[in-house]
Amino acid sequence: MGDADWGIFAGYCFVGTAARGGSNLQALQSEARQLQSHAMAFNHELTEAVGHLVQVLSNLCNESTLDPTIIMPEVPTRKIEGDVPPKDMPDFVHLGQIYFYRLFLSYLFGRYSQAYDIVLARESFVDKIPVRYAILADETFYTGLTAVAVAREKGDDTLLVQARQCLDNMKGFCEQCRHNFEHKRCLLEAEIAVYDCKYDKAASLYDDAIRIAGEHGFVHEQGLAHEKAGCFYYGLNRSKSLQHFKWAKKYFLQWGSPRKVRDLEQRYSIGSSST
């Protein structure tokens, strides 16, 4: 592999990791577009994967009317049988990345049933992905959050088994690197505590998730923790709920996602005046 190949590969890994880590999306979008131009110029094997990453960033940054959970060119979401992907799909490594980003976007924008369909589809081939360590913790985190959300929507307690398994795995990640994963563990555990009607525990865990995410620079998940706390307090303390939504909007804007801010305003009817 030549220097250009390594540079494009390293750039792709960097932009994806930085986006998942809470770096400013507007700056990353510019870098991703430059990377896409280089990949196209060299006819690099990651050209399509870089294009999908550019689409993810565009969905988060831009206030268009298009569905923010769609990544073009669209890849079907379905279970896969056999040891090789169908001809209309990319290789398993790239497919795993696409499915993760669609899971991430679907959860972030409140399409919980759609997110869980993606979870189920990924499970059909995830053991065939030779390299997935870069997104494994995020995959576990958003799978757990999705399972709780769908359990709440459908009243299906069986989904909590998966959520609790994800929580156990997050605790394992925390043993390896508490700095990166403790806020995720707290937020997932808070959502499970709400489902279990352990409200005092949930309130404390939301506070921990918000504080730790802020201390460690995960601004997007600080915003997400505020959003979930806002939902938690919605029927308990309207004033406190609105305050959490206000902070959620602040941190999502700091992340560089006006599209997510508009989603908050529309889904929770909080209006732009609460910024």
Coordinates of C-alpha atoms in Angstrom, one line a residue:
M1 CA 0.0 0.0 0.0
G2 CA 1.4 3.4 -1.1
D3 CA 1.6 6.6 0.8
A4 CA -1.6 7.9 -0.9
D5 CA -3.5 4.7 0.0
W6 CA -2.4 4.9 3.6
G7 CA -3.3 8.6 3.8
I8 CA -6.8 8.0 2.5
F9 CA -7.3 5.1 4.9
A10 CA -6.0 7.1 7.8
G11 CA -8.1 10.1 6.9
Y12 CA -11.2 7.9 6.7
C13 CA -10.5 6.4 10.1
F14 CA -9.8 9.8 11.6
V15 CA -12.9 11.5 10.3
G16 CA -15.2 8.7 11.4
T17 CA -13.7 8.4 14.9
A18 CA -13.7 12.2 15.4
A19 CA -17.4 12.5 14.4
R20 CA -18.3 9.7 16.9
G21 CA -16.1 11.4 19.5
G22 CA -17.9 14.7 19.4
S23 CA -15.5 16.8 17.3
N24 CA -17.1 19.7 15.4
L25 CA -19.1 18.4 12.5
Q26 CA -18.7 21.5 10.3
A27 CA -14.9 21.3 10.3
L28 CA -15.1 17.5 9.8
Q29 CA -17.5 17.9 6.9
S30 CA -14.9 20.1 5.1
E31 CA -12.1 17.5 5.8
A32 CA -14.3 14.7 4.6
R33 CA -15.1 16.4 1.3
Q34 CA -11.4 17.0 0.7
L35 CA -10.8 13.3 1.5
Q36 CA -13.5 12.3 -0.9
S37 CA -11.9 14.3 -3.7
H38 CA -8.5 12.6 -3.1
A39 CA -10.2 9.1 -3.0
M40 CA -11.9 9.8 -6.3
A41 CA -8.7 11.1 -7.9
F42 CA -6.9 7.9 -6.9
N43 CA -9.9 5.6 -7.6
H44 CA -9.4 4.3 -4.1
E45 CA -11.3 1.3 -2.8
L46 CA -12.6 3.4 0.0
T47 CA -14.2 6.0 -2.3
E48 CA -17.7 4.7 -1.7
A49 CA -17.2 4.4 2.0
V50 CA -15.9 8.0 2.2
G51 CA -18.9 9.1 0.2
H52 CA -21.2 7.5 2.8
L53 CA -19.4 9.2 5.6
V54 CA -19.7 12.6 3.8
Q55 CA -23.5 11.9 3.6
V56 CA -23.7 11.1 7.4
L57 CA -22.0 14.5 8.2
S58 CA -24.2 16.3 5.7
N59 CA -27.3 14.8 7.3
L60 CA -26.2 16.1 10.7
C61 CA -25.1 19.5 9.6
N62 CA -27.6 20.6 7.0
E63 CA -31.2 21.7 7.7
S64 CA -32.7 20.1 4.6
T65 CA -36.1 18.6 4.3
L66 CA -34.7 15.2 3.3
D67 CA -34.8 12.2 5.7
P68 CA -31.7 12.6 7.9
T69 CA -31.5 8.8 8.5
I70 CA -30.9 7.9 4.8
I71 CA -27.4 7.4 3.5
M72 CA -27.1 7.6 -0.3
P73 CA -26.6 5.6 -2.4
E74 CA -29.0 3.7 -0.2
V75 CA -28.2 0.2 0.9
P76 CA -31.1 -2.1 1.7
T77 CA -31.6 -3.0 5.4
R78 CA -32.2 -6.7 5.5
K79 CA -30.9 -9.8 7.1
I80 CA -28.1 -11.6 5.2
E81 CA -27.6 -15.3 4.9
G82 CA -24.4 -17.0 3.8
D83 CA -20.8 -16.2 4.0
V84 CA -20.7 -13.4 1.4
P85 CA -22.9 -10.3 1.0
P86 CA -25.3 -10.2 -2.0
K87 CA -24.1 -8.6 -5.2
D88 CA -26.1 -5.4 -4.6
M89 CA -24.3 -4.8 -1.3
P90 CA -20.7 -3.9 -0.4
D91 CA -18.3 -6.1 1.6
F92 CA -19.1 -6.9 5.2
V93 CA -16.6 -4.3 6.7
H94 CA -18.2 -1.5 4.7
L95 CA -21.7 -2.8 5.2
G96 CA -21.1 -2.9 9.0
Q97 CA -20.1 0.7 8.9
I98 CA -23.1 1.7 6.9
Y99 CA -25.5 -0.2 9.2
F100 CA -23.9 1.4 12.3
Y101 CA -24.2 4.9 11.0
R102 CA -27.8 4.3 10.0
L103 CA -28.5 2.9 13.5
F104 CA -26.8 6.0 15.0
L105 CA -28.8 8.4 12.8
S106 CA -32.1 6.5 13.3
Y107 CA -31.7 6.6 17.1
L108 CA -30.6 10.2 17.2
F109 CA -33.6 11.3 15.2
G110 CA -36.1 9.3 17.2
R111 CA -36.8 6.5 14.6
Y112 CA -36.5 3.8 17.2
S113 CA -38.3 1.0 15.4
Q114 CA -36.3 1.6 12.3
A115 CA -33.1 1.6 14.4
Y116 CA -34.1 -1.8 15.9
D117 CA -34.7 -3.2 12.4
I118 CA -31.1 -2.2 11.6
V119 CA -29.9 -3.9 14.9
L120 CA -31.6 -7.1 13.8
A121 CA -30.2 -6.9 10.3
R122 CA -26.6 -6.3 11.6
E123 CA -26.9 -9.3 13.9
S124 CA -27.3 -11.6 10.8
F125 CA -23.7 -10.9 9.6
V126 CA -21.8 -9.1 12.4
D127 CA -19.8 -12.3 13.2
K128 CA -18.5 -12.2 9.6
I129 CA -17.0 -8.7 9.9
P130 CA -13.2 -9.2 10.3
V131 CA -12.5 -5.7 11.8
R132 CA -15.1 -3.9 13.9
Y133 CA -13.2 -2.8 17.1
A134 CA -13.3 0.9 16.0
I135 CA -17.0 1.1 16.4
L136 CA -17.7 -1.8 18.8
A137 CA -18.4 0.3 21.9
D138 CA -20.6 2.8 20.1
E139 CA -22.4 0.0 18.4
T140 CA -23.0 -1.6 21.8
F141 CA -24.1 1.7 23.3
Y142 CA -26.7 2.6 20.6
T143 CA -27.9 -0.9 20.4
G144 CA -28.7 -0.8 24.1
L145 CA -30.4 2.6 24.0
T146 CA -32.4 1.4 21.0
A147 CA -33.6 -1.8 22.8
V148 CA -34.8 0.3 25.7
A149 CA -36.6 2.8 23.5
V150 CA -38.4 0.1 21.5
A151 CA -39.2 -1.9 24.7
R152 CA -40.9 1.3 26.0
E153 CA -42.8 1.9 22.8
K154 CA -44.0 -1.7 22.5
G155 CA -44.2 -2.6 26.2
D156 CA -41.9 -5.6 25.4
D157 CA -39.9 -6.5 28.5
T158 CA -38.0 -9.2 26.5
L159 CA -36.0 -6.4 24.8
L160 CA -34.6 -5.4 28.2
V161 CA -32.5 -8.6 28.2
Q162 CA -30.5 -7.2 25.2
A163 CA -30.3 -3.8 26.8
R164 CA -28.9 -5.2 30.1
Q165 CA -26.4 -7.3 28.1
C166 CA -25.3 -4.1 26.3
L167 CA -24.9 -2.5 29.8
D168 CA -22.8 -5.3 31.0
N169 CA -20.6 -5.0 27.9
M170 CA -20.3 -1.2 28.5
K171 CA -19.1 -1.9 32.0
G172 CA -16.4 -4.0 30.5
F173 CA -15.4 -1.2 28.2
C174 CA -15.2 1.1 31.2
E175 CA -12.7 -1.2 32.8
Q176 CA -10.5 -0.7 29.7
C177 CA -11.0 3.1 29.3
R178 CA -13.3 4.8 31.8
H179 CA -12.5 8.2 30.2
N180 CA -14.2 7.2 26.9
F181 CA -17.0 5.1 28.1
E182 CA -18.2 6.0 31.6
H183 CA -20.7 8.6 30.4
K184 CA -22.2 6.1 27.9
R185 CA -22.6 3.5 30.7
C186 CA -24.3 6.0 32.9
L187 CA -26.7 7.1 30.2
L188 CA -27.7 3.6 29.2
E189 CA -28.1 2.6 32.8
A190 CA -30.3 5.7 33.4
E191 CA -32.6 4.7 30.5
I192 CA -32.9 1.2 31.9
A193 CA -33.6 2.6 35.4
V194 CA -36.4 4.7 34.0
Y195 CA -37.9 1.5 32.4
D196 CA -37.6 -0.2 35.8
C197 CA -39.3 2.7 37.5
K198 CA -36.2 3.4 39.6
Y199 CA -36.6 7.2 39.2
D200 CA -34.2 8.4 41.9
K201 CA -31.5 6.2 40.5
A202 CA -32.3 7.4 36.9
A203 CA -32.1 11.1 37.9
S204 CA -28.7 10.6 39.5
L205 CA -27.4 8.7 36.5
Y206 CA -28.5 11.3 34.1
D207 CA -26.6 13.9 36.1
D208 CA -23.5 11.7 36.1
A209 CA -23.8 11.1 32.3
I210 CA -24.1 14.9 31.6
R211 CA -21.2 15.8 33.9
I212 CA -18.8 13.1 32.8
A213 CA -19.5 13.6 29.1
G214 CA -18.8 17.3 29.6
E215 CA -15.6 16.7 31.6
H216 CA -14.3 14.4 28.8
G217 CA -15.3 16.5 25.8
F218 CA -18.1 14.3 24.4
V219 CA -20.3 17.3 23.5
H220 CA -22.7 15.3 21.3
E221 CA -23.4 12.8 24.0
Q222 CA -23.6 15.6 26.6
G223 CA -26.4 16.9 24.4
L224 CA -28.0 13.5 24.1
A225 CA -27.9 13.0 27.9
H226 CA -29.6 16.3 28.4
E227 CA -32.2 15.3 25.8
K228 CA -33.0 12.1 27.6
A229 CA -33.1 13.8 30.9
G230 CA -35.6 16.3 29.4
C231 CA -37.8 13.4 28.3
F232 CA -37.5 11.9 31.8
Y233 CA -38.6 15.1 33.5
Y234 CA -41.3 15.9 30.9
G235 CA -44.2 14.6 33.0
L236 CA -42.6 15.2 36.4
N237 CA -41.2 18.7 36.3
R238 CA -41.9 20.7 33.2
S239 CA -39.6 23.6 34.1
K240 CA -36.7 21.2 34.6
S241 CA -37.5 19.3 31.4
L242 CA -37.3 22.5 29.4
Q243 CA -34.0 23.5 31.0
H244 CA -32.5 20.1 29.9
F245 CA -33.9 20.6 26.4
K246 CA -32.3 24.1 26.3
W247 CA -28.9 22.6 27.3
A248 CA -29.3 19.8 24.8
K249 CA -29.8 22.4 22.0
K250 CA -26.8 24.3 23.1
Y251 CA -24.5 21.2 23.0
F252 CA -25.9 19.9 19.7
L253 CA -25.2 23.4 18.2
Q254 CA -21.7 23.3 19.7
W255 CA -21.3 19.9 18.0
G256 CA -22.3 21.5 14.7
S257 CA -25.7 19.9 14.1
P258 CA -28.5 22.5 13.5
R259 CA -30.4 19.6 12.0
K260 CA -30.5 17.8 15.4
V261 CA -31.6 21.1 17.1
R262 CA -34.5 21.4 14.7
D263 CA -35.4 17.8 15.4
L264 CA -35.5 18.6 19.1
E265 CA -37.8 21.6 18.5
Q266 CA -40.2 19.6 16.3
R267 CA -40.4 16.4 18.3
Y268 CA -40.8 18.0 21.7
S269 CA -42.6 21.1 20.7
I270 CA -40.2 23.3 22.5
G271 CA -39.7 26.0 19.9
S272 CA -36.6 28.0 19.0
S273 CA -37.3 30.5 21.8
S274 CA -36.0 28.0 24.3
T275 CA -32.4 28.4 23.1

